[in-house]
CSV table of C-alpha atoms in Angstrom, one decimal:
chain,number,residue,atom,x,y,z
A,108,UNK,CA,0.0,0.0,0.0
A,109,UNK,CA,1.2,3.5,-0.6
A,110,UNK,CA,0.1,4.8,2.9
A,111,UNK,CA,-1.0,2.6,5.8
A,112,UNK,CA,-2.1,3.7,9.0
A,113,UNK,CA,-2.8,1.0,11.3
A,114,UNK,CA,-2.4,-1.5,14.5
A,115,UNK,CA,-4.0,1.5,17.2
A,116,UNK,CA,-2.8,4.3,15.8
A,117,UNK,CA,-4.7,7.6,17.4
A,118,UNK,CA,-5.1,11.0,16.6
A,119,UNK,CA,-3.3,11.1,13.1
A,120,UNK,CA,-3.3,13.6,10.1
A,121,UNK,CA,-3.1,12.3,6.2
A,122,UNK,CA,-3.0,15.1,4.0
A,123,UNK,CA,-1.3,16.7,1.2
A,124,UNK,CA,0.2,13.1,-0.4
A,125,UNK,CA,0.1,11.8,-4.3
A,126,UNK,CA,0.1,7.9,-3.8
A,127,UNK,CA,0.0,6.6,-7.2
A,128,UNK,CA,0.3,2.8,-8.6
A,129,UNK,CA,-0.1,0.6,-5.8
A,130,UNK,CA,-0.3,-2.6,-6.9
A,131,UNK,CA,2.2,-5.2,-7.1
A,132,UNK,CA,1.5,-8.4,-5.2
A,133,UNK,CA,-2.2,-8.2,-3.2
A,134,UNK,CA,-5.7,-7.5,-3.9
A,135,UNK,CA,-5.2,-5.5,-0.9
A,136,UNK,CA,-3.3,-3.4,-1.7
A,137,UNK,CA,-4.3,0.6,-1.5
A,138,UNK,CA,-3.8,3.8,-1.8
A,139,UNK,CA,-4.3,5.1,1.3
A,140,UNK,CA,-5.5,2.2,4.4
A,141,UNK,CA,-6.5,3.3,7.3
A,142,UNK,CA,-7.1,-0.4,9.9
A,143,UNK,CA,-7.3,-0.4,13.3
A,144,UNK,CA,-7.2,3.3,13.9
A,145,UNK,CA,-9.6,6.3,15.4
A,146,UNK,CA,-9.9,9.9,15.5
A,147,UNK,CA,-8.4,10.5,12.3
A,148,UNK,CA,-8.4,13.4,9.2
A,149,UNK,CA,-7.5,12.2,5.4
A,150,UNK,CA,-7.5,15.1,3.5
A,151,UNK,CA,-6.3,16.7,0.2
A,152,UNK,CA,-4.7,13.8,-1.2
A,153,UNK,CA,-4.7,13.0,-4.5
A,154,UNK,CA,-5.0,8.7,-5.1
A,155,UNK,CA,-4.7,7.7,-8.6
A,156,UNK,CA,-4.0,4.4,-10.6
A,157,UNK,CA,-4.4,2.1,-7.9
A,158,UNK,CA,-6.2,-1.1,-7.4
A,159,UNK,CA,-8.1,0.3,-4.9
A,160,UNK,CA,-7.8,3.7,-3.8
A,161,UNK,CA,-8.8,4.3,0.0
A,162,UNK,CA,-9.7,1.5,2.2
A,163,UNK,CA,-11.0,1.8,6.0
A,164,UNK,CA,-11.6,-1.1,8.3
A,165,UNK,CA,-12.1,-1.9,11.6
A,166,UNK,CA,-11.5,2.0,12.6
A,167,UNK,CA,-13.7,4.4,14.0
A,168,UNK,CA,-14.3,8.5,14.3
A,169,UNK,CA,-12.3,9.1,10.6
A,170,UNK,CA,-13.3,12.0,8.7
A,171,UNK,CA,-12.3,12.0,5.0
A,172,UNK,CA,-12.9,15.0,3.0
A,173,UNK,CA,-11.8,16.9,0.0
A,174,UNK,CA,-9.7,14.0,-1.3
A,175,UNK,CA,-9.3,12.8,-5.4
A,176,UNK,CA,-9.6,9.6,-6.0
A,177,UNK,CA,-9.3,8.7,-10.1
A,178,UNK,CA,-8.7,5.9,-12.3
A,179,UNK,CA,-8.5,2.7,-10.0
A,180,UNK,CA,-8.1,0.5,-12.8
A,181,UNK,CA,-4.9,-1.3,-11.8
A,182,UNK,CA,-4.6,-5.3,-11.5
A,183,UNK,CA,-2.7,-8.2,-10.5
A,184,UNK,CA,-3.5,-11.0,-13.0
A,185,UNK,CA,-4.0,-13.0,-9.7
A,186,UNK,CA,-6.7,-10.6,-8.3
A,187,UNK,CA,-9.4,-8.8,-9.3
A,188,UNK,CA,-10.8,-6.1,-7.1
A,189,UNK,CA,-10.9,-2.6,-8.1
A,190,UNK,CA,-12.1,0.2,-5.9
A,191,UNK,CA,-12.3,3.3,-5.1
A,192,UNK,CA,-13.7,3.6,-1.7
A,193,UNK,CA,-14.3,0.7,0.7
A,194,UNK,CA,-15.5,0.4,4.2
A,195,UNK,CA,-14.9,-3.0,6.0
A,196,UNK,CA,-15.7,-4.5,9.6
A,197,UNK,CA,-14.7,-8.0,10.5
A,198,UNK,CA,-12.4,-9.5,13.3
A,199,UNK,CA,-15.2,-8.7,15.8
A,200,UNK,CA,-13.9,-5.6,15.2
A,201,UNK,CA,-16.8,-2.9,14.0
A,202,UNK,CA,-16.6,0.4,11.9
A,203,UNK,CA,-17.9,3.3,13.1
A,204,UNK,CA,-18.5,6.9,13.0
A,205,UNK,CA,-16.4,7.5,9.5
A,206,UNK,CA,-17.6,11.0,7.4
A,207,UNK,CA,-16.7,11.1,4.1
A,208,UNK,CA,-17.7,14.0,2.4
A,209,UNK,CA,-16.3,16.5,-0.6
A,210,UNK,CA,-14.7,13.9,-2.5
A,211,UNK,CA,-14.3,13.6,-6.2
A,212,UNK,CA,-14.2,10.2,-7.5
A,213,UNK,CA,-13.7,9.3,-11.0
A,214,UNK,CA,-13.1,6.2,-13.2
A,215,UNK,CA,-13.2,3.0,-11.0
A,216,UNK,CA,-13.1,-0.7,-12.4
A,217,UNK,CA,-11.2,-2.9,-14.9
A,218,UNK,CA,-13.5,-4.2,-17.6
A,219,UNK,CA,-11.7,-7.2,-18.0
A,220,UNK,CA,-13.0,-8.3,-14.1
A,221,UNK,CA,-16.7,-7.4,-14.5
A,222,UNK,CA,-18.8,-7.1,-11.8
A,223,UNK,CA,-16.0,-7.6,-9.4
A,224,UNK,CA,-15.4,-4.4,-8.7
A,225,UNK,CA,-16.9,-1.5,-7.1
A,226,UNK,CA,-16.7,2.6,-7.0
A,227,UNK,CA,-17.8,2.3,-2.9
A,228,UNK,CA,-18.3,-1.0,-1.3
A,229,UNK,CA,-19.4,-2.2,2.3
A,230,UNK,CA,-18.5,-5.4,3.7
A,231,UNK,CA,-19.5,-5.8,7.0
A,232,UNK,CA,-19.0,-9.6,9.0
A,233,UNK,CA,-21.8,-11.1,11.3
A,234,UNK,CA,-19.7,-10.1,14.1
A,235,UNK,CA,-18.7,-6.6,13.1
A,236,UNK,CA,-21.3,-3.9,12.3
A,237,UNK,CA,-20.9,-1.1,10.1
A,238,UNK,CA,-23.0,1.9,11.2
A,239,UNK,CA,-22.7,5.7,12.1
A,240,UNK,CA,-21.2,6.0,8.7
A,241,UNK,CA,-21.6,10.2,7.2
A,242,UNK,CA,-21.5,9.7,2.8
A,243,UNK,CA,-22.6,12.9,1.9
A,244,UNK,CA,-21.6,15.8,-0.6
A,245,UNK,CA,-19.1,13.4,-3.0
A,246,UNK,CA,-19.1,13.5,-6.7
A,247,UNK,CA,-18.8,10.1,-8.4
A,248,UNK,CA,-18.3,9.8,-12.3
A,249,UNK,CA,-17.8,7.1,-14.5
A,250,UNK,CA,-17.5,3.7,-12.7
A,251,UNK,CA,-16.0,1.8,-16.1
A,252,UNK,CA,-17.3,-1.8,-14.6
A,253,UNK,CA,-19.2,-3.1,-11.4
A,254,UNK,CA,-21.0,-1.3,-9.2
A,255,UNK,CA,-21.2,2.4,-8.7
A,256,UNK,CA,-22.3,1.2,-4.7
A,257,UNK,CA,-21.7,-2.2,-3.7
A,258,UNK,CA,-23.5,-2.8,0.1
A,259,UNK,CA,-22.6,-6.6,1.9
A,260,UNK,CA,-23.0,-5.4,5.2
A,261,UNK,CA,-24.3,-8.8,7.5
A,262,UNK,CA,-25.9,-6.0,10.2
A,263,UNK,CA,-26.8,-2.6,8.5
A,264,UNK,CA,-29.4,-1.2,10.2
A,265,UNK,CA,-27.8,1.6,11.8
A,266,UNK,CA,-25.7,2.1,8.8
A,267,UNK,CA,-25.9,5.7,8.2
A,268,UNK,CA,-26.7,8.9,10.0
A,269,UNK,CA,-26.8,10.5,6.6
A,270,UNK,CA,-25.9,8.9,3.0
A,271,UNK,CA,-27.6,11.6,1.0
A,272,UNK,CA,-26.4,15.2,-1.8
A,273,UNK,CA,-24.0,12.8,-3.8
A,274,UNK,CA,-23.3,13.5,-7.4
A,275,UNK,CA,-23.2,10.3,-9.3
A,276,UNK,CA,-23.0,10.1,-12.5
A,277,UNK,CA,-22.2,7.6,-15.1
A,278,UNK,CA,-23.8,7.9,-18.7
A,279,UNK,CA,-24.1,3.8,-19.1
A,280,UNK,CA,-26.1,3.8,-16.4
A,281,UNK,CA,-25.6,3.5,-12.7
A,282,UNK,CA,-25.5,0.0,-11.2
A,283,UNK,CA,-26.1,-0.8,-7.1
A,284,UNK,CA,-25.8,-4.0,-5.7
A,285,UNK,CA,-28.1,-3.9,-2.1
A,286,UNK,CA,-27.5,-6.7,0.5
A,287,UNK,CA,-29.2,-9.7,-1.3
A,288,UNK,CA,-28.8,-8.8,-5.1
A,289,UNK,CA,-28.8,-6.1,-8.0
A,290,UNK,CA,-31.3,-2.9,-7.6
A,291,UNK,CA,-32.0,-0.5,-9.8
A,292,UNK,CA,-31.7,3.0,-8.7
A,293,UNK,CA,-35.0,4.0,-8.0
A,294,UNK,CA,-35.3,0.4,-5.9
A,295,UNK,CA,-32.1,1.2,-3.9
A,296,UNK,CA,-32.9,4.4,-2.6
A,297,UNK,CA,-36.5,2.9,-1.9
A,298,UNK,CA,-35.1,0.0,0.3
A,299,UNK,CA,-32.8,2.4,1.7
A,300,UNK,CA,-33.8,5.6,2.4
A,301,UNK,CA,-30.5,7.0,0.9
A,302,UNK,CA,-29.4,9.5,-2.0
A,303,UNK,CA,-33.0,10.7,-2.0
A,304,UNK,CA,-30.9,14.2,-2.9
A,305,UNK,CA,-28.8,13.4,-4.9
């Protein structure tokens, strides 16, 4: 990964970095990871041609604003998970209390992998919930293959205080994948209650 912040890490500042082309030997791999940290600020960074751009997991009170995150098409020939944005809870360990908000996110997915990838993706365990989580305010374009939002949360009731006044835009069409299977848009924000703004 370009930038990892992990292990109990407190009180930290990420701004102001370029972390380009990560990707060499992991699906994991990332532009910027923040795991197993809290009360946190990424900002200003720009995060381009990775295979996934920011990743967050097992972390809580993380605010993320005013970062770039373009053309996550890279890939291993071994793995195949593009992404620009993904929020994961497992290890008993839950998610919590993350903002993300005024961030411009463009171009996300290899075409040759299909639907396995995803501009923002959820993947929350039966033993670690996801909730308390701010998406609001972020401009998303042209997600090249997958999903535009990809939701696998186990628990997500309390998912979000407010998921709402995102620009997404793709002219193909935008594609969500909700908890058991493929929505369209109007049927997402139906079942649940988010981007009823945007």
């Amino acid at each position: 990964s370009g930038i990892q912040i992990e292990d109990g890490s407190e009180r930290f500042v990420v701004e102001h970095n370029a972390s380009f082309h990560n990707q060499l030997h992991y699906h994991t791999e990332t532009g910027i990871w923040i795991d197993d940290a809290s009360h946190g600020i990424v900002r200003h960074n720009v995060l381009d041609e990775n295979q996934v751009g920011l990743k967050i997991s097992k972390s809580q009170h993380v605010i993320v604003r005013h970062n770039t995150i373009s053309n996550n098409v890279r890939e291993n020939p071994s793995h195949f998970h593009n992404g620009a944005i993904y929020f994961l809870a497992y290890q008993q360990v839950p998610l919590h209390d993350v903002s993300v908000v005024h961030n411009t996110v463009h171009r996300t997915g290899n075409v040759d992998y299909g639907d396995d990838n995803a501009t923002l993706a959820l993947s929350g365990a039966a033993d670690a919930e996801i909730s308390k989580v701010l998406f609001a305010n972020n401009a998303i374009s042209d997600t090249l293959a997958g999903y535009e939002l990809q939701n696998l949360c186990y628990d997500c009731d309390q998912l979000a205080d407010r998921w709402d006044f995102n620009a997404w835009h793709n002219e193909s069409g935008r594609r969500v994948w909700w908890l058991d299977g493929e929505r369209s848009w109007d049927a997402y924000r139906v079942t649940s209650g988010f981007d009823m703004h945007s």
